[in-house]
Tab-separated table of C-alpha atoms in Angstrom:
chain	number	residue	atom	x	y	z
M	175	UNK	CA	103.846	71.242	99.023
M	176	UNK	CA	102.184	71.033	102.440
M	177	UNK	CA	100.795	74.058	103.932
M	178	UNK	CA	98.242	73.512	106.604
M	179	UNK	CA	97.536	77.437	106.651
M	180	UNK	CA	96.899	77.155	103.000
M	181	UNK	CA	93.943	74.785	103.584
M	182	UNK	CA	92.646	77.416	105.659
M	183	UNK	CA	91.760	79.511	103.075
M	184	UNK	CA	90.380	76.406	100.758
M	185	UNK	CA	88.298	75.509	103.501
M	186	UNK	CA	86.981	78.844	103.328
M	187	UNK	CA	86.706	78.866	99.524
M	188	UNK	CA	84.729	75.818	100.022
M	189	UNK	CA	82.335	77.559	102.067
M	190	UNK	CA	81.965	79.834	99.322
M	191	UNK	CA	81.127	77.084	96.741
M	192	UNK	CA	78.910	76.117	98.806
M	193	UNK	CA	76.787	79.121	99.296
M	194	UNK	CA	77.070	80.394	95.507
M	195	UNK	CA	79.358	82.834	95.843
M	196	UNK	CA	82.679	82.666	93.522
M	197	UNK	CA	85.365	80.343	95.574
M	198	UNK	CA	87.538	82.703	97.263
M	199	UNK	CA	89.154	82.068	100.465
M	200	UNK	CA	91.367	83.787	102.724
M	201	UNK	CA	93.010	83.047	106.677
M	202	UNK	CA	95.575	85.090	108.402
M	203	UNK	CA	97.591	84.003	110.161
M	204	UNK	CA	99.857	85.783	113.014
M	205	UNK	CA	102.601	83.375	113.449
M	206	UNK	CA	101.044	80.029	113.747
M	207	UNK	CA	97.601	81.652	115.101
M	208	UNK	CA	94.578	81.490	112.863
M	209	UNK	CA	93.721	84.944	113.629
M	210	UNK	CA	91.067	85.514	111.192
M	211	UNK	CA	89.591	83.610	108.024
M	212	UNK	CA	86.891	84.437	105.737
M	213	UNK	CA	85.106	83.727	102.475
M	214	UNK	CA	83.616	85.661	99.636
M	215	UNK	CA	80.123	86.970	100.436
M	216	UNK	CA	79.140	89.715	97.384
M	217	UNK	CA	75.814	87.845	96.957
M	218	UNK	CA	75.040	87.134	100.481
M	219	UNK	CA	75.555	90.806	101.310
M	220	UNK	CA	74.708	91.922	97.763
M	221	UNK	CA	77.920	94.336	98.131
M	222	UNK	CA	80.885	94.551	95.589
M	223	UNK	CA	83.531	94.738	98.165
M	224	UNK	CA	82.641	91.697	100.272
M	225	UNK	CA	85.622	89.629	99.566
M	226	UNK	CA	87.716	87.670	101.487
M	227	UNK	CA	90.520	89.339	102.204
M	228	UNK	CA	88.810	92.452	103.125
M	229	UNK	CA	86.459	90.381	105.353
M	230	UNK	CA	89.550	88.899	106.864
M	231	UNK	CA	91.490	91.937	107.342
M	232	UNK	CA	88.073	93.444	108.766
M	233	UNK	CA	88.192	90.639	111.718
M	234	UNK	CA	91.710	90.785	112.397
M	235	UNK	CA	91.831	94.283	113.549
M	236	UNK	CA	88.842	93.697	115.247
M	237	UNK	CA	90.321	90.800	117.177
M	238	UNK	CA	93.608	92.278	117.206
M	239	UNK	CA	92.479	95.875	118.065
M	240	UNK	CA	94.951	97.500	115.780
M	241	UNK	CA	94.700	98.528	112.008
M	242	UNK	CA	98.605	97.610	111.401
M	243	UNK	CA	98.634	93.875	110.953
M	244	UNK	CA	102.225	94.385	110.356
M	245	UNK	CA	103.433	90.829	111.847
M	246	UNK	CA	100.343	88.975	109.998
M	247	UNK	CA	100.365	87.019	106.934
M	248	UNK	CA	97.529	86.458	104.734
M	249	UNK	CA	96.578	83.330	102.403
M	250	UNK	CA	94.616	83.510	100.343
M	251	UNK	CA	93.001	80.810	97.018
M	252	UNK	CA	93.155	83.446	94.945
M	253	UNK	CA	95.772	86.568	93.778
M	254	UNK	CA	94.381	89.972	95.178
M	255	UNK	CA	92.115	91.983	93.405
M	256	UNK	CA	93.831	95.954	93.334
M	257	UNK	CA	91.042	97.148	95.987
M	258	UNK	CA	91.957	94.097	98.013
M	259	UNK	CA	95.720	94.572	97.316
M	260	UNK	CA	95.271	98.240	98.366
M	261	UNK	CA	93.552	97.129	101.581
M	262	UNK	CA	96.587	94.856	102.193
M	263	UNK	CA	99.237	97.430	101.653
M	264	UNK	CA	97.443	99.325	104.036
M	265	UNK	CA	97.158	97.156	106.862
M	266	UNK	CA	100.438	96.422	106.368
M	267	UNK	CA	100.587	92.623	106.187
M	268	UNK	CA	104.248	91.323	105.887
M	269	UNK	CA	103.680	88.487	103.740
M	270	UNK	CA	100.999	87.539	101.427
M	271	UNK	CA	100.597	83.622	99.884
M	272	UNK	CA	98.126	82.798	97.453
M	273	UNK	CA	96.951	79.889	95.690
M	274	UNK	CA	95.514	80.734	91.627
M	275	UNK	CA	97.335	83.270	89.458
M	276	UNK	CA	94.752	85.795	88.152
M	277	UNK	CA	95.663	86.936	84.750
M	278	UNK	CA	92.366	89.433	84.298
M	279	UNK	CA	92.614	91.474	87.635
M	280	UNK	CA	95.450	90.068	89.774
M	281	UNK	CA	97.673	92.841	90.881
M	282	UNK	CA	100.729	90.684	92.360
M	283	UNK	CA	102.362	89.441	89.270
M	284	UNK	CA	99.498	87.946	87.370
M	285	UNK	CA	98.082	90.884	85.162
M	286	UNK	CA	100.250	93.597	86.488
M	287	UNK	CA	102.016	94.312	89.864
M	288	UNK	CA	101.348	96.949	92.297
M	289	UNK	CA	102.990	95.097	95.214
M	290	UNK	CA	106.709	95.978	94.376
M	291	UNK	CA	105.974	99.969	94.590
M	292	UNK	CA	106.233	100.478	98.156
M	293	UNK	CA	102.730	102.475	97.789
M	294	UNK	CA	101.252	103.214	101.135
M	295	UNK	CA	104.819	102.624	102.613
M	296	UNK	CA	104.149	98.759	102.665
M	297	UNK	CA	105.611	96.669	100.386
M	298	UNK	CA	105.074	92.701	101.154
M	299	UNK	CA	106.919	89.706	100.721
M	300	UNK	CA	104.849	87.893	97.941
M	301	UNK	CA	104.574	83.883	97.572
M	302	UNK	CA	102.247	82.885	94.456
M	303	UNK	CA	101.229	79.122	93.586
M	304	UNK	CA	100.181	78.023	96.564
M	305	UNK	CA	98.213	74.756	96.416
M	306	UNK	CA	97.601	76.680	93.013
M	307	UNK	CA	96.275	73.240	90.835
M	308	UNK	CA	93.811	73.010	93.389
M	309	UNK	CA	92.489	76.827	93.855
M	310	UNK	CA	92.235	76.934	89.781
M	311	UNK	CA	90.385	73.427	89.968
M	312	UNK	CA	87.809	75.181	92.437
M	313	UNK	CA	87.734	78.213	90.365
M	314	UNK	CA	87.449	76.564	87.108
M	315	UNK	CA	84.536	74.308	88.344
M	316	UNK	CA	82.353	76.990	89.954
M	317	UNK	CA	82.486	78.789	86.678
M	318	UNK	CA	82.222	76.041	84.210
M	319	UNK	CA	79.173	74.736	86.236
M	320	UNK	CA	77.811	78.470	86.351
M	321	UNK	CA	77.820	78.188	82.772
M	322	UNK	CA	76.246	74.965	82.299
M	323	UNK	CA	73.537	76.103	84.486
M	324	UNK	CA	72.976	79.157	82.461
M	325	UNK	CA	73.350	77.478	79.370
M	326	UNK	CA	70.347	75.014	80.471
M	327	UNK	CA	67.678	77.873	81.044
């Protein structure tokens, strides 16, 4: 499937890769406006919550001026983390699309699902398996190579 708003967010995870921090990429989109993307940054910023998605969100509002990003959708490489998912639901985004199924901490369908409770009064259209061969390639790469690297010292 081709989804040009998808490669957003890979671009992004790429970026990631790139800079050692864990693949994760995320782009929203209002209509077909890029209104925001954004790419994992815990080590940059040495802070726990500096993911994608709530980098992304973060922008939006700023460039949209408005906390409700009620008309947005988000993609994003990988399933939402609960604080991420919680961030969602509260910004309100009407659809979410992500790449990798996360069967550890994914909270749209992969480990559990907090999406379908209306919590927060927002409850999103969900799309999983995005470009998903591709986001668990980039996943499983960065992690199998983080290994190697730790296994050689």
């Amino acid at each position: 499937m081709k989804n040009s708003k998808m490669q957003v967010a890979l671009n992004e995870a790429l970026l990631a890769k790139n800079e050692g921090e864990v693949p994760v990429g995320a782009a929203i989109f209002l209509g077909d406006t890029l209104i925001a993307s954004a790419h994992n940054e815990t080590v940059k910023t040495k802070q726990a919550d500096a993911h994608a998605e709530l980098l992304a969100i973060r922008k939006a509002t700023e460039i949209l001026g408005d906390w409700r990003l009620s008309e947005c959708e988000l993609y994003v490489t990988l399933e939402p983390c609960a604080m991420c998912c919680g961030a969602i639901l509260l910004s309100k985004i009407k659809r979410i699309y992500f790449g990798a199924y996360d069967s550890q901490s994914g909270v749209c369908g992969g480990k559990i699902d907090i999406t379908g409770e209306n919590l927060f009064g927002s409850q999103p259209e969900i799309y999983g398996g995005i470009y998903e061969l591709e986001c668990q390639r980039l996943l499983s790469d960065f992690f199998s190579n983080l290994r190697n690297e730790k296994n050689k010292n």
